[in-house]
mmCIF file of C-alpha atoms and ligand atoms in Angstrom:
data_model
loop_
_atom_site.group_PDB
_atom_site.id
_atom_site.type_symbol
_atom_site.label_atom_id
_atom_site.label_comp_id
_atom_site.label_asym_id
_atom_site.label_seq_id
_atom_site.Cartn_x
_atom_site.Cartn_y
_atom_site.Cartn_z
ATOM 1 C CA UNK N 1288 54.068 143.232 256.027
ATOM 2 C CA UNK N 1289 50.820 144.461 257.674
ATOM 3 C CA UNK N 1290 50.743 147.555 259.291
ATOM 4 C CA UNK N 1291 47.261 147.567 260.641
ATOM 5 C CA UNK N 1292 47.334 143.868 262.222
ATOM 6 C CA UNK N 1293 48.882 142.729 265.119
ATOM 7 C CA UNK N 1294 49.998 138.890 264.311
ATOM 8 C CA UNK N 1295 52.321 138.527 267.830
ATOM 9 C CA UNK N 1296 48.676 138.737 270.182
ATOM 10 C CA UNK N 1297 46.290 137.467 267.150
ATOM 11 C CA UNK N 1298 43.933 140.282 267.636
ATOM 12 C CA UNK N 1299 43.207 141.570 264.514
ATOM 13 C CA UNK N 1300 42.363 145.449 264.252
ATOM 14 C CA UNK N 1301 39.326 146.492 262.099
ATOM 15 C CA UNK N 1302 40.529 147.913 258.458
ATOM 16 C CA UNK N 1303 40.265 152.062 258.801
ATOM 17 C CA UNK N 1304 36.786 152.710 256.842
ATOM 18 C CA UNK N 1305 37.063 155.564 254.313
ATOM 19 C CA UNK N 1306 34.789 157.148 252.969
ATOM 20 C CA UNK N 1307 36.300 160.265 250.995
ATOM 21 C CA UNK N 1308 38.837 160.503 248.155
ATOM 22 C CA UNK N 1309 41.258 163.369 249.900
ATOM 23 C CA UNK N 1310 41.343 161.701 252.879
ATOM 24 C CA UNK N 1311 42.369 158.321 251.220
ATOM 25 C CA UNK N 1312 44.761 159.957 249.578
ATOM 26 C CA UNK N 1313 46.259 161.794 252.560
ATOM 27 C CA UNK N 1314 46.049 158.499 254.359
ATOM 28 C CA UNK N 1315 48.213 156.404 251.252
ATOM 29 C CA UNK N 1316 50.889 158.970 250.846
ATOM 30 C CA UNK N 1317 52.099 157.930 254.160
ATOM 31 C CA UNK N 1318 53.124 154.873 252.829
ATOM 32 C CA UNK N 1319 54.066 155.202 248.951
ATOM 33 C CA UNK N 1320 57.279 156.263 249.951
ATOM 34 C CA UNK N 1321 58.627 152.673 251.037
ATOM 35 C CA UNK N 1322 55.604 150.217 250.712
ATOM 36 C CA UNK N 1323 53.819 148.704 248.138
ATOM 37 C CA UNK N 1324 50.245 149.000 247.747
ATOM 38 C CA UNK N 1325 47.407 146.434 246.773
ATOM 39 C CA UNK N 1326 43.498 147.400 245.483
ATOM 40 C CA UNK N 1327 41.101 145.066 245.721
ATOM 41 C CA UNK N 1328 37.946 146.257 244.043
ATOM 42 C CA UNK N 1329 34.245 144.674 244.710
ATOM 43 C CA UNK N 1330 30.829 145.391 244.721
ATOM 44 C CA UNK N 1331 30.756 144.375 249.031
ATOM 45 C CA UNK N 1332 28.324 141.630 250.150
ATOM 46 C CA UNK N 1333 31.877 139.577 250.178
ATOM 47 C CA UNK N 1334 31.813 136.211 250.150
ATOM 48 C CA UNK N 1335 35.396 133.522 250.497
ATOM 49 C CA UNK N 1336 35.722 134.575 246.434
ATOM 50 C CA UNK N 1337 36.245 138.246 247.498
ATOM 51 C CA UNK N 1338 38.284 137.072 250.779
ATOM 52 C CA UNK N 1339 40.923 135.240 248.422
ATOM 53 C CA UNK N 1340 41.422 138.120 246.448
ATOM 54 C CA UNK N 1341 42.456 140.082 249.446
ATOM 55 C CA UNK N 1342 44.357 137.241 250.717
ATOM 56 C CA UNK N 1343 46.251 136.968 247.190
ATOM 57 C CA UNK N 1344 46.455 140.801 247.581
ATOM 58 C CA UNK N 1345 48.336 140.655 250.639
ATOM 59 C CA UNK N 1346 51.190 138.197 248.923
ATOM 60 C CA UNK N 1347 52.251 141.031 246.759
ATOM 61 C CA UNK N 1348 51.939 144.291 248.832
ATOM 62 C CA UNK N 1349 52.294 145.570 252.319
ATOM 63 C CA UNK N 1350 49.158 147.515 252.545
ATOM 64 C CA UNK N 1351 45.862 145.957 251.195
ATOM 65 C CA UNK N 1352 42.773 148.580 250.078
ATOM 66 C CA UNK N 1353 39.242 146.936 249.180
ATOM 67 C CA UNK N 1354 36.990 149.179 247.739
ATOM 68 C CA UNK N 1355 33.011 148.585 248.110
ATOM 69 C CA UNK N 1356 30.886 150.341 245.325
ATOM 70 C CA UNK N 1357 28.216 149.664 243.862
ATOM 71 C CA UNK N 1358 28.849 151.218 240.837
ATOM 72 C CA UNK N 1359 25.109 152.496 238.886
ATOM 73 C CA UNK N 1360 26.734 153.132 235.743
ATOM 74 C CA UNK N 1361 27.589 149.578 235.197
ATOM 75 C CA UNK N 1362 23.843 148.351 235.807
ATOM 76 C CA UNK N 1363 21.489 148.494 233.028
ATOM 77 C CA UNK N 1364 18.346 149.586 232.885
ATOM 78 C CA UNK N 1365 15.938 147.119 234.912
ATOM 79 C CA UNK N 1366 19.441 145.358 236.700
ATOM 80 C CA UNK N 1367 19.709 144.837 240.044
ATOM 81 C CA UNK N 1368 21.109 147.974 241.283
ATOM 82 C CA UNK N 1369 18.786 149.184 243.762
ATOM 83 C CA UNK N 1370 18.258 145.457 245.115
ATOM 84 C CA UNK N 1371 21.974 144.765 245.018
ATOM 85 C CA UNK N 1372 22.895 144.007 248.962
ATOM 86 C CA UNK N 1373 24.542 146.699 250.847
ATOM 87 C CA UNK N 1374 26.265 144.770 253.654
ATOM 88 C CA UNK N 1375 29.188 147.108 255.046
ATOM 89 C CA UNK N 1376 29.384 146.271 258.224
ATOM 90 C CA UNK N 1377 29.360 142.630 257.969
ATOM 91 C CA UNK N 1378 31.696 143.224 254.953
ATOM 92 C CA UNK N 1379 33.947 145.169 257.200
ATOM 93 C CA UNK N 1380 33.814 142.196 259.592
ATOM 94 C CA UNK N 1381 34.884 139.366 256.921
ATOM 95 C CA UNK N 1382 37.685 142.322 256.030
ATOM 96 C CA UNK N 1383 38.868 142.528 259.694
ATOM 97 C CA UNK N 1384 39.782 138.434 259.368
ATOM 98 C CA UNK N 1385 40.926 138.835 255.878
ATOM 99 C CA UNK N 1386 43.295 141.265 257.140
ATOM 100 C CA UNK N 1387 42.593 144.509 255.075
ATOM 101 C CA UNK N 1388 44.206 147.470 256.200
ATOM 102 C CA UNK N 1389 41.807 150.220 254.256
ATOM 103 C CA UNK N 1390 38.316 149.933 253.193
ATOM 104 C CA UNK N 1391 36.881 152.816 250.928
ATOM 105 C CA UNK N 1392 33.562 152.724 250.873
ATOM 106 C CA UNK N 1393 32.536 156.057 249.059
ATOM 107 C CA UNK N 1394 29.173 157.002 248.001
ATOM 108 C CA UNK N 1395 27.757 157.627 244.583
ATOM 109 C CA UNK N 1396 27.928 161.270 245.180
ATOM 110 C CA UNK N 1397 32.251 160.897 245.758
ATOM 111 C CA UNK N 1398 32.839 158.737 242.824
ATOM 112 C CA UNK N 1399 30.115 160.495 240.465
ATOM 113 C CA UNK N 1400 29.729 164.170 241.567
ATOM 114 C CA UNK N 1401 27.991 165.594 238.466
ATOM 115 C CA UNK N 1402 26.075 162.788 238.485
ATOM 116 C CA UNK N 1403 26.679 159.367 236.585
ATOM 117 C CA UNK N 1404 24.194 159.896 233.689
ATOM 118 C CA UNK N 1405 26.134 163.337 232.887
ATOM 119 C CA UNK N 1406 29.658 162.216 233.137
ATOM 120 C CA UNK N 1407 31.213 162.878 229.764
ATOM 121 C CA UNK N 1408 34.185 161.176 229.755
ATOM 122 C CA UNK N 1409 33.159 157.507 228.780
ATOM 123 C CA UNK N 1410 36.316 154.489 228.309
ATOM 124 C CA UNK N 1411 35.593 152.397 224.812
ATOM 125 C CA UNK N 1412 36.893 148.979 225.578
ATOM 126 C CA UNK N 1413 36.549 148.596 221.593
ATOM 127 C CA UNK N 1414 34.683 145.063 220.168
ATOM 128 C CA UNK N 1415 35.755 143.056 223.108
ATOM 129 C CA UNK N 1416 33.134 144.729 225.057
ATOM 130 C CA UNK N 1417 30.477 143.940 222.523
ATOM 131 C CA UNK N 1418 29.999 140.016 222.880
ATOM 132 C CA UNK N 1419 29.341 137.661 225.509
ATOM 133 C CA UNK N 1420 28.165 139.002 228.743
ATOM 134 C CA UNK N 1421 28.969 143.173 226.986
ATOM 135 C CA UNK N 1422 26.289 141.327 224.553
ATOM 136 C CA UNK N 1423 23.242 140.953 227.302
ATOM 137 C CA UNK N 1424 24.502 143.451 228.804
ATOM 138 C CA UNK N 1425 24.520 146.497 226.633
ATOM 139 C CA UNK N 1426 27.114 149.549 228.680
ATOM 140 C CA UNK N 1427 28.056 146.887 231.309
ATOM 141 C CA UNK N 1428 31.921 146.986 230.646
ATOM 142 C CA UNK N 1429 31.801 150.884 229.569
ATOM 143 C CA UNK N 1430 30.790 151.608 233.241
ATOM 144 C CA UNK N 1431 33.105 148.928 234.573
ATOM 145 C CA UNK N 1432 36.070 150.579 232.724
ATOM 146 C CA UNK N 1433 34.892 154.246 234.235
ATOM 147 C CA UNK N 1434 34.827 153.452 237.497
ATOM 148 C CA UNK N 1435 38.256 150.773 237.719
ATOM 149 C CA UNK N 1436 39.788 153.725 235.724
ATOM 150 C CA UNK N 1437 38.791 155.766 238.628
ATOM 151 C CA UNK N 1438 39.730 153.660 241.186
ATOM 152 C CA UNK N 1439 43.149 153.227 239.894
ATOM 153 C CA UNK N 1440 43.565 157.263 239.848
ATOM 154 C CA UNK N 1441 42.269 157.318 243.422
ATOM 155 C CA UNK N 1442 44.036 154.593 244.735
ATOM 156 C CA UNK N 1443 47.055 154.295 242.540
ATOM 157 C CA UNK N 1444 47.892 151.084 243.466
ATOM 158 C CA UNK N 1445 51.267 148.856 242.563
ATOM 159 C CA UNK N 1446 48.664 145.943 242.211
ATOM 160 C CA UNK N 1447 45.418 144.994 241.622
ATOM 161 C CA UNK N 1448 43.457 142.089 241.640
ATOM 162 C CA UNK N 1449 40.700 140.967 239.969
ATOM 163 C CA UNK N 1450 39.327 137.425 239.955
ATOM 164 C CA UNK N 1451 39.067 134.714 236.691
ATOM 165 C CA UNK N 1452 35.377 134.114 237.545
ATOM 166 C CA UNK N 1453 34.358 137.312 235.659
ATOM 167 C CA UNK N 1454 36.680 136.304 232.751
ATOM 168 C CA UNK N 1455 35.995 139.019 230.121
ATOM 169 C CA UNK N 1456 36.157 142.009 232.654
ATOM 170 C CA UNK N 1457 39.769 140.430 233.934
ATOM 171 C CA UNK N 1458 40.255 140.553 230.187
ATOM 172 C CA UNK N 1459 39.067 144.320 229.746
ATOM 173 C CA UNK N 1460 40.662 145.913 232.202
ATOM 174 C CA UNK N 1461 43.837 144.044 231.553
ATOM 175 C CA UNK N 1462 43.633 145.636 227.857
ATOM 176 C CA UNK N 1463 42.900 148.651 229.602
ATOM 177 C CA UNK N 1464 45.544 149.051 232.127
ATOM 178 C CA UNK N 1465 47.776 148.627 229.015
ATOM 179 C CA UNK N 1466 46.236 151.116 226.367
ATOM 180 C CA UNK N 1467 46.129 153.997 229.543
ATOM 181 C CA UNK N 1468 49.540 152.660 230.463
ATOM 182 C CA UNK N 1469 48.369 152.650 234.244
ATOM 183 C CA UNK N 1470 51.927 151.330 236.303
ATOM 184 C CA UNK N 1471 49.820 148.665 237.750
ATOM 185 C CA UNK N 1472 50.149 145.292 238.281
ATOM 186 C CA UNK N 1473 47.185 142.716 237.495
ATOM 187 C CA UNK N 1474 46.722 139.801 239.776
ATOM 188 C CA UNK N 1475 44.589 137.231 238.137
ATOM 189 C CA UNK N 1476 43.035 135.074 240.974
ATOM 190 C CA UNK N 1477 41.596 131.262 240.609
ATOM 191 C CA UNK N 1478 38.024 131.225 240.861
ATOM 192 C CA UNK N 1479 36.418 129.825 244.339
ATOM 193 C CA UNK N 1480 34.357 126.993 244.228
ATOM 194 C CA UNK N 1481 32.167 125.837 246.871
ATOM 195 C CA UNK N 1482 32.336 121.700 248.141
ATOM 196 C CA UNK N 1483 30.338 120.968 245.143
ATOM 197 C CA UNK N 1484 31.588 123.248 242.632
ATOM 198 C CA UNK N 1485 29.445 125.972 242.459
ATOM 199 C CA UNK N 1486 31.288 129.397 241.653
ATOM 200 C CA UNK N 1487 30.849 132.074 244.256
ATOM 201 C CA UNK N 1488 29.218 135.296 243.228
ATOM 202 C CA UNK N 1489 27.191 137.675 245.432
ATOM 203 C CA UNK N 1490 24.206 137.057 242.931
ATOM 204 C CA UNK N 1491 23.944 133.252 244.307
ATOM 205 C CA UNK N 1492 21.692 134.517 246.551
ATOM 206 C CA UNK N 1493 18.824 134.728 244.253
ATOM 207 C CA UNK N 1494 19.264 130.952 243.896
ATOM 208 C CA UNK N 1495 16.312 129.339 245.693
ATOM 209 C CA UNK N 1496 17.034 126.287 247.792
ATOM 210 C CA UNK N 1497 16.061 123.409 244.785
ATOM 211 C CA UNK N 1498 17.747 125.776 242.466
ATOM 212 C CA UNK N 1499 21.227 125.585 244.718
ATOM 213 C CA UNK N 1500 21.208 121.878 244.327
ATOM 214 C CA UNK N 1501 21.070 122.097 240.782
ATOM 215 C CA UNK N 1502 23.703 125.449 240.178
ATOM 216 C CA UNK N 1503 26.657 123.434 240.374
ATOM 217 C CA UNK N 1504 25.380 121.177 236.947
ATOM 218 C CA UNK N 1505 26.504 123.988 235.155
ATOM 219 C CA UNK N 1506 29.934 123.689 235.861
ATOM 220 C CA UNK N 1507 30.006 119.892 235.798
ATOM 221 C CA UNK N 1508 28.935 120.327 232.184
ATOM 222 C CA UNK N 1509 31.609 122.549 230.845
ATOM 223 C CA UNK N 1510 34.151 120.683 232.761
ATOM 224 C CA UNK N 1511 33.070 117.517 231.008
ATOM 225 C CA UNK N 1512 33.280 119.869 227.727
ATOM 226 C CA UNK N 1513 36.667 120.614 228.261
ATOM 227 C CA UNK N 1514 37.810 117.098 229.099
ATOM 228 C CA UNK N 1515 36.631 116.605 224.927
ATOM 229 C CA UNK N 1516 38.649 118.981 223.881
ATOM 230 C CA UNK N 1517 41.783 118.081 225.926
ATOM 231 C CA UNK N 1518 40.934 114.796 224.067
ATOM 232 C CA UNK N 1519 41.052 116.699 220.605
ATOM 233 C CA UNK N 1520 37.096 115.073 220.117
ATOM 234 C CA UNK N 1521 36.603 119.325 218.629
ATOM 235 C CA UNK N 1522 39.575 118.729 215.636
ATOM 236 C CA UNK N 1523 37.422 115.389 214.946
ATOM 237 C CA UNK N 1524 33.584 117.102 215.151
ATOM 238 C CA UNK N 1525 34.574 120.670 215.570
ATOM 239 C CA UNK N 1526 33.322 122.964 218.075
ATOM 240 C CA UNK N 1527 30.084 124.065 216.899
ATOM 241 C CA UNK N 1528 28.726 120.514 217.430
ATOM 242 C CA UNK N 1529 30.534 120.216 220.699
ATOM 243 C CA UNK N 1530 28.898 123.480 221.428
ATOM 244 C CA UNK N 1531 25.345 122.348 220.609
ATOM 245 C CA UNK N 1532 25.431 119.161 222.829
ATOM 246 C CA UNK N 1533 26.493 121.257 225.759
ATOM 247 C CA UNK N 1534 23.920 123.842 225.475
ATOM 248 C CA UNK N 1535 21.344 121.189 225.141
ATOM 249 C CA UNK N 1536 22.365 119.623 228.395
ATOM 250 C CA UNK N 1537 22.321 122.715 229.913
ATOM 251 C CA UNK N 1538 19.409 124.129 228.776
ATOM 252 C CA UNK N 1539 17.868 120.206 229.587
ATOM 253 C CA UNK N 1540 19.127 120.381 233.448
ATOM 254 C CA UNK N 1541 16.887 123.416 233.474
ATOM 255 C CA UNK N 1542 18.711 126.639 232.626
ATOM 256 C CA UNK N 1543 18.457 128.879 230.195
ATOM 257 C CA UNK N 1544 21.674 129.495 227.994
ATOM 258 C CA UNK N 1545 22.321 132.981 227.439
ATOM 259 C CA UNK N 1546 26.205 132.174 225.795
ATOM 260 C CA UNK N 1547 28.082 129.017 225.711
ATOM 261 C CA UNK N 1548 31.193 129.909 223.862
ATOM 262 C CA UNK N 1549 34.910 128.503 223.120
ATOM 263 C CA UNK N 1550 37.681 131.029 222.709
ATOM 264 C CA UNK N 1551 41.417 131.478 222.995
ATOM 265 C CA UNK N 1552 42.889 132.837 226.629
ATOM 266 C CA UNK N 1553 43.052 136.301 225.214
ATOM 267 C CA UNK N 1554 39.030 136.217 223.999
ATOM 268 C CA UNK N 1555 40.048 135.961 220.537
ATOM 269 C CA UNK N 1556 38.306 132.972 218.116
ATOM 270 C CA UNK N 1557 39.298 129.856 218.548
ATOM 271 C CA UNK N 1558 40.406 127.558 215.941
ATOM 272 C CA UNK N 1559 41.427 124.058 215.877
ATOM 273 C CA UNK N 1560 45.218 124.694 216.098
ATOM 274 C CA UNK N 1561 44.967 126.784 219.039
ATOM 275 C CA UNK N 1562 46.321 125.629 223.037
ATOM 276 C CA UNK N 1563 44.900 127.309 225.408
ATOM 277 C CA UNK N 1564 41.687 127.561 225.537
ATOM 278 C CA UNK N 1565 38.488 129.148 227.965
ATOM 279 C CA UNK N 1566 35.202 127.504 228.093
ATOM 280 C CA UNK N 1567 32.862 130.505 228.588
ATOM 281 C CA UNK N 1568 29.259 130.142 229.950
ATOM 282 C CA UNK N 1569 26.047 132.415 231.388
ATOM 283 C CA UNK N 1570 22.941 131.132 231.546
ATOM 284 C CA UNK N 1571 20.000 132.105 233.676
ATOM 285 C CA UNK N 1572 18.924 129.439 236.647
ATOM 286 C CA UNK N 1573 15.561 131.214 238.049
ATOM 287 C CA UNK N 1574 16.267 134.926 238.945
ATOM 288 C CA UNK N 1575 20.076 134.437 238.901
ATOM 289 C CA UNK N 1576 22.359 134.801 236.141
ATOM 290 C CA UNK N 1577 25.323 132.314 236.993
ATOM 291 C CA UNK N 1578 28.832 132.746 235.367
ATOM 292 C CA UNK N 1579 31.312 130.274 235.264
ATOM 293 C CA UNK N 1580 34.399 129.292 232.737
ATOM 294 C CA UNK N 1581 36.767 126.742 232.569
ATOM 295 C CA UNK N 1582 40.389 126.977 231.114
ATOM 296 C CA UNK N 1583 41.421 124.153 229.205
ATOM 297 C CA UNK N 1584 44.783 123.305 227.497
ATOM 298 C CA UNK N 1585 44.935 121.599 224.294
ATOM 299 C CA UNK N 1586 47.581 118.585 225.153
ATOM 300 C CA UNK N 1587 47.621 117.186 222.147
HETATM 301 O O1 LIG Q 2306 33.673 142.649 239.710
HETATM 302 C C1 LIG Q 2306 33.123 143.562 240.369
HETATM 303 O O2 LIG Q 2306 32.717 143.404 241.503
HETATM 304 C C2 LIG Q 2306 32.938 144.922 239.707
HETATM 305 O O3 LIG Q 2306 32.632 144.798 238.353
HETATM 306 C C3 LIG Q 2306 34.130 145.875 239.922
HETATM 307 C C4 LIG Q 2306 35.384 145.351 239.265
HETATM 308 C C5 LIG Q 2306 34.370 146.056 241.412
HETATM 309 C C6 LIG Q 2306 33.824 147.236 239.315
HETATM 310 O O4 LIG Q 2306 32.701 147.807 239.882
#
């Protein structure tokens, strides 16, 4: 399947670093023709999370692209992206295990000539990019729509995957891929949990050591939540009380809730009758904002 890596000798080759759109493009046309082709898109400073996407990617195509870009017009005012970490050379390193066969790394400059405050062309995700984290995050998912929209016209890829830990963008850009009718493919991927059930996200890293011990709490809690409602305890006491006692614990371990929320798969309301289910939770643990959700089905 892999073009780039040489399985017989187990030497793995570096992925070939990109940096510009025409050559990308000159470099995937070799292989539309009879292969099928996989984007991975991150942010870089990868982590295992990011190295299971790729891993996942590799399952349904022949040639794997991850882009790293730190995309500024998904970063709010007073966010995190001048601090975010740049790590591309120890990205390309976790890459060359992973088995990538492109990396496109462009800068701002490639991806936003004109710009990113005077692009004019904006994507509206509609009311599903108005709650939860599009809540706290006024513009978040408008900029995160621009710039997957733009790597799927770069890239045009068969497939793309996107992981379940960052539930509501999987959401939007599924919605999106179907209202632009892009012929893509969307991989959801598990989240990755550490030993003790943390979720991985680059922004761990803020976590200071005592707060580290304590991150994984937050998951243990809406785990515990959706062990009630597997139980039906939310048709007995409904969810808003469910809701309440979770929030409390959390906020009691020492977080700070921004959304604890119950809704069906597909981010609609949830009501009593429905199945399947998503736990949905951020909440602030010193300098980090953690993200984490947990599916549940209704077995009832
Ligand atoms: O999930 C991320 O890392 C980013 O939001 C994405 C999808 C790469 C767009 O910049």
């Amino acid at each position: 399947m892999n073009s780039h890596n040489n399985r017989d000798s187990g030497l793995k080759q570096p992925p070939k670093t990109m940096h510009h759109i025409v050559a990308l493009r000159d470099e995937l046309r070799k292989f539309r023709e009879d292969k099928r082709i996989a984007l991975v898109p991150t942010m870089g400073n990868l982590h295992d999370g990011h190295v299971s996407l790729v891993e996942i990617a590799k399952k349904h195509a022949d040639i794997v692209v991850v882009s790293i870009f730190v995309n500024p017009t998904q970063f709010g005012e007073g966010e995190d992206f001048d601090s975010y970490p740049r790590t591309l050379e120890a990205d390309v390193s976790r890459l060359t295990l992973a088995g990538a066969d492109i990396v496109f790394a462009p800068s701002v400059e490639e991806i936003y000539p004109n710009s990113p405050s005077e692009i004019s062309t904006s994507i509206d995700l509609g009311t599903m990019t108005k709650h939860l984290c599009g809540k706290s995050r006024p513009g978040h998912f408008d900029g995160v729509g621009l710039v997957v929209s733009k790597l799927f016209n770069i890239v045009q890829p068969d497939v793309a995957v996107f992981g379940k830990k960052d539930y509501q963008q999987l959401a939007l850009i599924r919605q999106l891929t179907e209202d632009l009718s892009y012929p893509i493919e969307i991989i959801r991927a598990p989240i990755v949990r550490t030993e003790d059930g943390l979720a991985l996200s680059s922004r761990n890293q803020y976590l200071t050591e005592s707060e580290r011990q304590l991150a994984p709490k937050l998951h243990q809690i809406i785990y515990d939540l959706s062990k009630k409602i597997e139980r039906g305890e939310h048709i007995v006491i409904g969810f808003e009380e469910l809701l309440n006692k979770s929030c409390q614990r959390i906020n009691a371990a020492g977080f700070e809730v921004d959304y604890l929320q119950i809704m069906t798969q597909k981010l609609g309301p949830a009501t009593k009758a429905d199945k399947e289910l998503v736990i949905l939770v951020a909440a602030w643990l010193g300098k980090a904002r953690l993200l984490d959700n947990q599916e549940v089905i209704v077995d009832i």
